[in-house]
């Protein structure tokens, strides 16, 4: 039964199943090796740091030897020093002191050199970790982001990598030095008196027992700390993203209270971990002091029996103190190691997360431009044929939102998707963009199954404008150029001219150079939408996707850009999702969806004559639009 105080046990609050992480797991050395493998990307620097550590350990071993032998020759046996050198014992003390000073100077030169080398290696490893994480996150499909909170992703690149930084900067190099010192110190103790050395070695089981008793609790405590910090990060990210809703519903005090509870819980976890750590280190220190007392007593008996000299005992005690000092330092580093491994465990768990959308090996081998059937944009090619064949899809495979959908859009044609909310319209365009993996059927572009080529190749010939209107922090021109990174300023302006929004954008304070702020906060909803349209115009795609693209634009602005949109769509294959049915009257084909199935298809005129679901939707739209106009006129 454990003898630890009950208040050292750490308990995390209940969490949803999808957020629960293992709380009791032994230290996984494969994580240490995997993290260390990042260091060995820089072999020369890693070897240099290792040699520097070995040199420091050797220098630290040399100093006690100088002190011990100085005492032996000048204090214990001054006559022998005089016989050998012809000088008094005081001269020997000066020589010993000088040697100790030289070793100290060399040590501190080594120390400063090693600090610079370790910091350089650490920074390069951290850069690699963050770069690899960023690249991996970019490769994941949308289903991952649907089920993973933003704050949890952010914590992998911040707090978890910071914990891993400590392993690279402190744990690995310092552990190497202390382990080497313990080996050298023990070897020196054996030379001074092997009996006392064996007595000291007999204390190893006690050290192992203490480590097993306390190590598991420390590991659990630090894992809970990392997890509670992740929840804090997630909450902060949600607070910033939803600040308008929070303030709009006067939820500031309620949300602040909830956050205070999370802060208090995280603080409690930190304090529990600190208590365990504070109990752990003194136990090792107490054990070392107890052993020192025993060794002094045994050493005195060995001296009385003529088995060792006073100088030997002094040297043994100095080395044993260093030996236990290294043991305590390693125990202290063990806590840092557990923090680092908790971060590494979560980091590599994310790195090992595989995208639901996988690129076939044959496609990976085809190179950047792809092989036969590649969907890269081709010069002089306008439009592409898009075909769905019996496609079934669900965000949760057990609950499909599309059921056996089949249709085809010919090159240069416009297909409109209509239906009530939740009917599957946005799901269809998401599948065309290869944002999700579908469970059954085929989606073909120009006769090529999109699962046979890399997702980026599918998307390279597309442009999408959604109701989200997402803009990056930067200028208006930067955001438009996002659709074609190498475009000149003249090309950006020409795209705006073609769209018919050049005067509106240049009329902004700052014009094309206006900084839009995070998510385009400094622009109105309609202005953000126009920038997104210009971005799509500049991209010059073969397939254009408009997902509720005019939902955020007022009637006047919508009328302003409608003709430009028609020019943009001309010659391109266009998929249009719209609640404003007036915007899709001229579509070549309208697909009416209901509960994930295509229930009607045809042109606007054909569907109105048929008098089915589309005609009812359109009549409802006209009635609501007329009511709205009437109310505005009455006002």
XYZ file of N, CA, C and O in Angstrom, residues 171-308:
552
model
N 17.299 18.248 -20.258
C 17.248 16.850 -19.820
C 18.315 15.998 -20.494
O 19.128 15.343 -19.835
N 18.319 15.996 -21.819
C 19.225 15.096 -22.533
C 20.692 15.437 -22.266
O 21.464 14.568 -21.863
N 21.140 16.695 -22.462
C 22.566 16.976 -22.218
C 22.966 16.846 -20.757
O 24.030 16.313 -20.432
N 22.111 17.306 -19.820
C 22.468 17.223 -18.408
C 22.423 15.782 -17.904
O 23.225 15.392 -17.050
N 21.480 15.007 -18.416
C 21.430 13.596 -18.027
C 22.703 12.879 -18.454
O 23.264 12.070 -17.698
N 23.169 13.171 -19.665
C 24.415 12.576 -20.157
C 25.585 12.911 -19.222
O 26.367 12.023 -18.838
N 25.678 14.183 -18.840
C 26.782 14.611 -17.975
C 26.702 13.926 -16.614
O 27.702 13.378 -16.110
N 25.516 13.929 -16.008
C 25.384 13.360 -14.664
C 25.565 11.846 -14.656
O 26.148 11.298 -13.705
N 25.087 11.173 -15.681
C 25.305 9.725 -15.740
C 26.791 9.407 -15.869
O 27.309 8.498 -15.208
N 27.471 10.152 -16.739
C 28.907 9.943 -16.918
C 29.664 10.281 -15.634
O 30.603 9.561 -15.238
N 29.254 11.343 -14.954
C 29.881 11.700 -13.680
C 29.688 10.593 -12.652
O 30.619 10.249 -11.907
N 28.490 10.026 -12.585
C 28.241 8.955 -11.612
C 29.129 7.750 -11.890
O 29.653 7.122 -10.963
N 29.314 7.429 -13.173
C 30.193 6.299 -13.525
C 31.630 6.599 -13.123
O 32.318 5.772 -12.494
N 32.121 7.796 -13.466
C 33.499 8.167 -13.141
C 33.698 8.288 -11.626
O 34.718 7.851 -11.081
N 32.726 8.886 -10.961
C 32.836 9.040 -9.507
C 32.845 7.676 -8.819
O 33.604 7.452 -7.875
N 31.992 6.775 -9.289
C 31.961 5.444 -8.672
C 33.282 4.712 -8.922
O 33.806 4.033 -8.038
N 33.830 4.870 -10.123
C 35.125 4.261 -10.411
C 36.213 4.785 -9.483
O 37.055 4.024 -8.985
N 36.198 6.100 -9.229
C 37.178 6.693 -8.313
C 36.985 6.168 -6.899
O 37.966 5.899 -6.183
N 35.701 6.004 -6.478
C 35.438 5.482 -5.137
C 35.929 4.049 -4.991
O 36.434 3.653 -3.932
N 35.793 3.254 -6.039
C 36.301 1.881 -6.000
C 37.813 1.885 -5.800
O 38.366 1.075 -5.037
N 38.510 2.812 -6.468
C 39.964 2.898 -6.321
C 40.361 3.301 -4.896
O 41.358 2.819 -4.355
N 39.582 4.172 -4.269
C 39.911 4.591 -2.906
C 39.589 3.489 -1.885
O 40.365 3.237 -0.972
N 38.418 2.855 -1.996
C 38.076 1.756 -1.088
C 36.890 0.995 -1.674
O 35.756 1.494 -1.646
N 37.159 -0.214 -2.150
C 36.118 -0.971 -2.843
C 35.035 -1.459 -1.889
O 33.882 -1.650 -2.283
N 35.380 -1.657 -0.603
C 34.376 -2.108 0.362
C 33.306 -1.031 0.571
O 32.097 -1.300 0.535
N 33.747 0.226 0.803
C 32.783 1.326 0.949
C 31.993 1.548 -0.345
O 30.812 1.898 -0.302
N 32.662 1.334 -1.490
C 31.968 1.495 -2.777
C 30.838 0.492 -2.908
O 29.740 0.816 -3.383
N 31.076 -0.749 -2.469
C 30.020 -1.766 -2.518
C 28.899 -1.426 -1.541
O 27.711 -1.668 -1.838
N 29.250 -0.881 -0.382
C 28.216 -0.461 0.567
C 27.326 0.618 -0.058
O 26.101 0.598 0.093
N 27.947 1.567 -0.748
C 27.170 2.624 -1.412
C 26.290 2.038 -2.518
O 25.131 2.418 -2.676
N 26.849 1.084 -3.261
C 26.084 0.474 -4.348
C 24.871 -0.274 -3.816
O 23.845 -0.392 -4.493
N 24.974 -0.764 -2.579
C 23.854 -1.505 -1.984
C 22.637 -0.616 -1.751
O 21.527 -1.118 -1.526
N 22.830 0.716 -1.781
C 21.689 1.617 -1.592
C 20.874 1.792 -2.875
O 19.808 2.409 -2.841
N 21.364 1.265 -3.994
C 20.661 1.432 -5.278
C 19.219 0.941 -5.232
O 18.320 1.597 -5.764
N 18.930 -0.230 -4.615
C 17.526 -0.665 -4.563
C 16.602 0.339 -3.890
O 15.437 0.462 -4.275
N 17.130 1.064 -2.885
C 16.310 2.079 -2.213
C 15.959 3.200 -3.191
O 14.817 3.671 -3.238
N 16.955 3.608 -3.980
C 16.725 4.662 -4.965
C 15.696 4.218 -5.996
O 14.780 4.972 -6.359
N 15.842 2.986 -6.461
C 14.894 2.452 -7.448
C 13.490 2.391 -6.855
O 12.500 2.741 -7.510
N 13.377 1.965 -5.598
C 12.067 1.867 -4.946
C 11.414 3.241 -4.837
O 10.219 3.401 -5.131
N 12.199 4.239 -4.407
C 11.660 5.592 -4.312
C 11.192 6.097 -5.674
O 10.137 6.736 -5.793
N 11.971 5.832 -6.709
C 11.618 6.288 -8.056
C 10.316 5.651 -8.529
O 9.467 6.310 -9.130
N 10.159 4.355 -8.260
C 8.936 3.674 -8.682
C 7.722 4.198 -7.919
O 6.638 4.351 -8.475
N 7.903 4.459 -6.610
C 6.790 4.918 -5.798
C 6.315 6.308 -6.202
O 5.127 6.584 -6.287
N 7.279 7.195 -6.426
C 6.934 8.585 -6.675
C 6.874 8.942 -8.150
O 6.159 9.862 -8.547
N 7.632 8.196 -8.971
C 7.693 8.529 -10.395
C 6.351 8.441 -11.081
O 5.978 9.300 -11.883
N 5.571 7.381 -10.781
C 4.273 7.198 -11.428
C 3.329 8.341 -11.082
O 2.577 8.821 -11.929
N 3.383 8.799 -9.823
C 2.509 9.901 -9.408
C 2.938 11.216 -10.056
O 2.089 12.031 -10.433
N 4.232 11.404 -10.208
C 4.702 12.609 -10.889
C 4.282 12.594 -12.354
O 3.844 13.607 -12.904
N 4.426 11.443 -12.978
C 4.048 11.329 -14.392
C 2.573 11.657 -14.579
O 2.194 12.432 -15.464
N 1.725 11.082 -13.732
C 0.292 11.342 -13.807
C 0.000 12.820 -13.570
O -0.811 13.438 -14.285
N 0.679 13.407 -12.568
C 0.443 14.809 -12.231
C 0.791 15.725 -13.397
O 0.022 16.629 -13.740
N 1.920 15.499 -14.038
C 2.339 16.382 -15.128
C 1.472 16.187 -16.365
O 1.240 17.135 -17.124
N 0.974 14.971 -16.580
C 0.075 14.763 -17.708
C -1.223 15.530 -17.499
O -1.776 16.135 -18.424
N -1.741 15.512 -16.274
C -2.961 16.253 -15.970
C -2.730 17.752 -16.103
O -3.599 18.486 -16.587
N -1.559 18.234 -15.698
C -1.231 19.658 -15.848
C -1.247 20.050 -17.321
O -1.830 21.072 -17.704
N -0.619 19.246 -18.165
C -0.584 19.552 -19.595
C -1.986 19.544 -20.191
O -2.329 20.382 -21.021
N -2.817 18.602 -19.748
C -4.175 18.506 -20.277
C -5.015 19.701 -19.838
O -5.775 20.272 -20.624
N -4.895 20.111 -18.570
C -5.671 21.257 -18.105
C -5.204 22.537 -18.791
O -6.007 23.429 -19.069
N -3.903 22.632 -19.103
C -3.404 23.791 -19.845
C -3.986 23.808 -21.258
O -4.324 24.869 -21.794
N -4.125 22.630 -21.840
C -4.722 22.541 -23.172
C -6.158 23.050 -23.149
O -6.596 23.738 -24.071
N -6.914 22.719 -22.091
C -8.285 23.211 -21.992
C -8.317 24.727 -21.838
O -9.202 25.394 -22.364
N -7.337 25.266 -21.104
C -7.253 26.722 -20.985
C -7.038 27.367 -22.350
O -7.701 28.340 -22.711
N -6.082 26.831 -23.104
C -5.781 27.373 -24.435
C -6.998 27.300 -25.332
O -7.306 28.237 -26.075
N -7.690 26.175 -25.278
C -8.884 25.989 -26.100
C -9.948 27.015 -25.736
O -10.597 27.597 -26.613
N -10.133 27.258 -24.443
C -11.147 28.216 -23.998
C -10.801 29.634 -24.433
O -11.670 30.396 -24.861
N -9.526 30.002 -24.330
C -9.103 31.342 -24.769
C -9.359 31.515 -26.253
O -9.848 32.562 -26.707
N -9.025 30.481 -27.053
C -9.246 30.560 -28.501
C -10.731 30.731 -28.810
O -11.116 31.536 -29.672
N -11.599 29.992 -28.113
C -13.037 30.116 -28.326
C -13.546 31.484 -27.888
O -14.441 32.054 -28.516
N -12.973 32.014 -26.817
C -13.389 33.334 -26.325
C -13.130 34.412 -27.371
O -13.984 35.259 -27.648
N -11.929 34.370 -27.950
C -11.571 35.366 -28.963
C -12.432 35.192 -30.213
O -12.945 36.168 -30.768
N -12.603 33.936 -30.647
C -13.374 33.686 -31.869
C -14.844 34.063 -31.695
O -15.491 34.520 -32.642
N -15.387 33.872 -30.490
C -16.813 34.122 -30.281
C -17.112 35.361 -29.463
O -18.158 35.437 -28.815
N -16.209 36.354 -29.495
C -16.380 37.529 -28.645
C -17.654 38.304 -28.984
O -18.325 38.852 -28.102
N -18.019 38.345 -30.263
C -19.230 39.082 -30.648
C -20.464 38.435 -30.039
O -21.373 39.114 -29.547
N -20.511 37.105 -30.081
C -21.655 36.395 -29.511
C -21.677 36.569 -27.993
O -22.730 36.799 -27.394
N -20.515 36.462 -27.384
C -20.427 36.609 -25.926
C -20.944 37.968 -25.482
O -21.771 38.074 -24.565
N -20.460 39.028 -26.136
C -20.895 40.367 -25.756
C -22.331 40.627 -26.180
O -23.078 41.325 -25.480
N -22.731 40.046 -27.308
C -24.096 40.243 -27.786
C -25.142 39.675 -26.846
O -26.259 40.202 -26.750
N -24.806 38.608 -26.140
C -25.734 38.000 -25.186
C -25.374 38.329 -23.736
O -25.876 37.686 -22.808
N -24.491 39.339 -23.548
C -24.097 39.786 -22.207
C -23.622 38.622 -21.346
O -24.008 38.475 -20.186
N -22.763 37.794 -21.931
C -22.279 36.607 -21.225
C -20.891 36.818 -20.621
O -20.246 35.865 -20.192
N -20.428 38.074 -20.561
C -19.070 38.316 -20.097
C -18.831 37.760 -18.699
O -17.841 37.071 -18.445
N -19.743 38.051 -17.782
C -19.540 37.615 -16.404
C -19.632 36.098 -16.270
O -18.855 35.479 -15.545
N -20.592 35.521 -16.966
C -20.754 34.063 -16.894
C -19.520 33.363 -17.451
O -18.961 32.453 -16.835
N -19.059 33.813 -18.636
C -17.875 33.195 -19.252
C -16.627 33.433 -18.409
O -15.767 32.558 -18.306
N -16.530 34.637 -17.820
C -15.378 34.921 -16.960
C -15.375 33.997 -15.749
O -14.322 33.517 -15.318
N -16.564 33.720 -15.188
C -16.652 32.801 -14.058
C -16.239 31.392 -14.432
O -15.516 30.714 -13.680
N -16.674 30.937 -15.613
C -16.287 29.606 -16.080
C -14.781 29.527 -16.293
O -14.145 28.517 -15.970
N -14.210 30.611 -16.834
C -12.767 30.609 -17.077
C -12.000 30.622 -15.763
O -10.943 29.990 -15.643
N -12.532 31.349 -14.761
C -11.878 31.348 -13.450
C -11.836 29.940 -12.857
O -10.856 29.549 -12.215
N -12.899 29.178 -13.081
C -12.915 27.806 -12.581
C -11.833 26.961 -13.265
O -11.149 26.164 -12.616
N -11.693 27.151 -14.590
C -10.641 26.425 -15.308
C -9.256 26.845 -14.808
O -8.364 26.008 -14.642
N -9.078 28.160 -14.585
C -7.798 28.651 -14.079
C -7.486 28.048 -12.709
O -6.361 27.631 -12.440
N -8.515 28.019 -11.844
C -8.302 27.485 -10.507
C -7.960 26.006 -10.564
O -7.086 25.523 -9.844
N -8.645 25.300 -11.462
C -8.368 23.868 -11.603
C -6.939 23.646 -12.100
O -6.226 22.761 -11.606
N -6.518 24.464 -13.086
C -5.148 24.334 -13.603
C -4.138 24.686 -12.514
O -3.106 24.009 -12.369
N -4.438 25.727 -11.733
C -3.551 26.096 -10.643
C -3.464 24.974 -9.610
O -2.376 24.657 -9.108
N -4.613 24.357 -9.294
C -4.611 23.245 -8.336
C -3.769 22.086 -8.854
O -3.017 21.461 -8.095
N -3.893 21.799 -10.147
C -3.086 20.721 -10.736
C -1.596 21.035 -10.642
O -0.777 20.156 -10.348
N -1.245 22.297 -10.913
C 0.159 22.693 -10.807
C 0.671 22.542 -9.370
O 1.793 22.073 -9.153
N -0.153 22.948 -8.419
C 0.274 22.853 -7.024
C 0.375 21.404 -6.572
O 1.289 21.042 -5.813
N -0.515 20.551 -7.035
C -0.414 19.132 -6.681
C 0.855 18.525 -7.265
O 1.546 17.747 -6.608
N 1.139 18.896 -8.514
C 2.378 18.400 -9.133
C 3.596 18.924 -8.370
O 4.579 18.198 -8.169
N 3.525 20.196 -7.934
C 4.648 20.770 -7.188
C 4.827 20.063 -5.844
O 5.961 19.851 -5.388
N 3.709 19.691 -5.201
C 3.815 18.999 -3.918
C 4.468 17.624 -4.083
O 5.298 17.217 -3.261
N 4.081 16.935 -5.153
C 4.701 15.631 -5.402
C 6.193 15.813 -5.679
O 7.035 15.078 -5.149
N 6.497 16.820 -6.505
C 7.903 17.095 -6.831
C 8.670 17.480 -5.562
O 9.812 17.051 -5.340
N 8.026 18.313 -4.729
C 8.662 18.736 -3.494
C 8.860 17.597 -2.502
O 9.747 17.648 -1.654
N 8.029 16.577 -2.593
C 8.185 15.402 -1.749
C 9.242 14.463 -2.321
O 9.944 13.764 -1.577
N 9.367 14.490 -3.636
C 10.250 13.554 -4.357
C 11.729 13.890 -4.141
O 12.534 13.041 -3.744
N 12.091 15.146 -4.379
C 13.501 15.546 -4.310
C 14.064 15.449 -2.893
O 15.146 14.884 -2.695
N 13.379 15.976 -1.865
C 13.928 15.826 -0.512
C 14.130 14.380 -0.079
O 15.037 14.092 0.715
N 13.289 13.470 -0.589
C 13.472 12.060 -0.242
C 14.820 11.556 -0.736
O 15.533 10.822 -0.036
N 15.198 11.952 -1.940
C 16.506 11.559 -2.468
C 17.623 12.228 -1.663
O 18.649 11.607 -1.372
N 17.415 13.488 -1.326
C 18.431 14.199 -0.556
C 18.607 13.570 0.825
O 19.737 13.392 1.311
N 17.494 13.197 1.471
C 17.551 12.549 2.773
C 18.280 11.212 2.679
O 19.096 10.871 3.552
N 17.986 10.474 1.610
C 18.652 9.186 1.431
C 20.159 9.374 1.282
O 20.960 8.612 1.850
N 20.573 10.406 0.519
C 22.006 10.637 0.319
C 22.692 11.039 1.625
O 23.811 10.605 1.915
N 22.007 11.862 2.445
C 22.597 12.276 3.717
C 22.722 11.086 4.681
O 23.713 10.951 5.402
N 21.715 10.220 4.660
C 21.757 9.034 5.516
C 22.917 8.124 5.137
O 23.664 7.628 5.994
N 23.082 7.932 3.823
C 24.178 7.093 3.346
C 25.522 7.720 3.701
O 26.477 7.025 4.066
N 25.629 9.059 3.634
C 26.874 9.742 3.956
C 27.271 9.492 5.410
O 28.449 9.251 5.720
N 26.280 9.535 6.306
C 26.562 9.270 7.717
C 27.074 7.849 7.919
O 28.049 7.594 8.645
N 26.418 6.897 7.242
C 26.832 5.497 7.349
C 28.258 5.319 6.822
O 29.091 4.614 7.425
N 28.557 5.977 5.699
C 29.887 5.832 5.089
C 30.965 6.443 5.988
O 32.064 5.893 6.130
N 30.649 7.573 6.624
C 31.636 8.177 7.530
C 31.956 7.215 8.675
O 33.125 7.009 9.044
N 30.918 6.617 9.255
C 31.139 5.665 10.337
C 31.934 4.461 9.884
O 32.907 4.038 10.549
N 31.555 3.915 8.728
C 32.276 2.746 8.209
C 33.703 3.127 7.827
O 34.651 2.350 8.028
N 33.861 4.347 7.268
C 35.200 4.799 6.888
C 36.106 4.962 8.089
O 37.309 4.630 8.039
N 35.538 5.466 9.187
C 36.331 5.610 10.405
C 36.824 4.254 10.893
O 37.982 4.107 11.324
N 35.936 3.255 10.810
C 36.333 1.899 11.215
C 37.407 1.352 10.287
O 38.353 0.671 10.730
N 37.301 1.658 8.974
C 38.301 1.186 8.014
C 39.658 1.843 8.289
O 40.708 1.201 8.172
N 39.646 3.136 8.662
C 40.903 3.832 8.979
C 41.525 3.235 10.242
O 42.733 2.996 10.306
N 40.682 3.004 11.269
C 41.186 2.431 12.528
C 41.801 1.054 12.302
O 42.768 0.671 12.958
N 41.254 0.311 11.324
C 41.786 -1.019 11.025
C 42.963 -0.994 10.085
O 43.471 -2.056 9.702
N 43.359 0.190 9.630
C 44.510 0.307 8.753
C 44.234 -0.067 7.312
O 45.161 -0.315 6.534
N 42.942 -0.067 6.928
C 42.587 -0.454 5.551
C 42.533 0.734 4.589
O 42.479 0.537 3.378
N 42.497 1.949 5.108
C 42.489 3.123 4.238
C 43.045 4.314 5.014
O 43.069 4.300 6.260
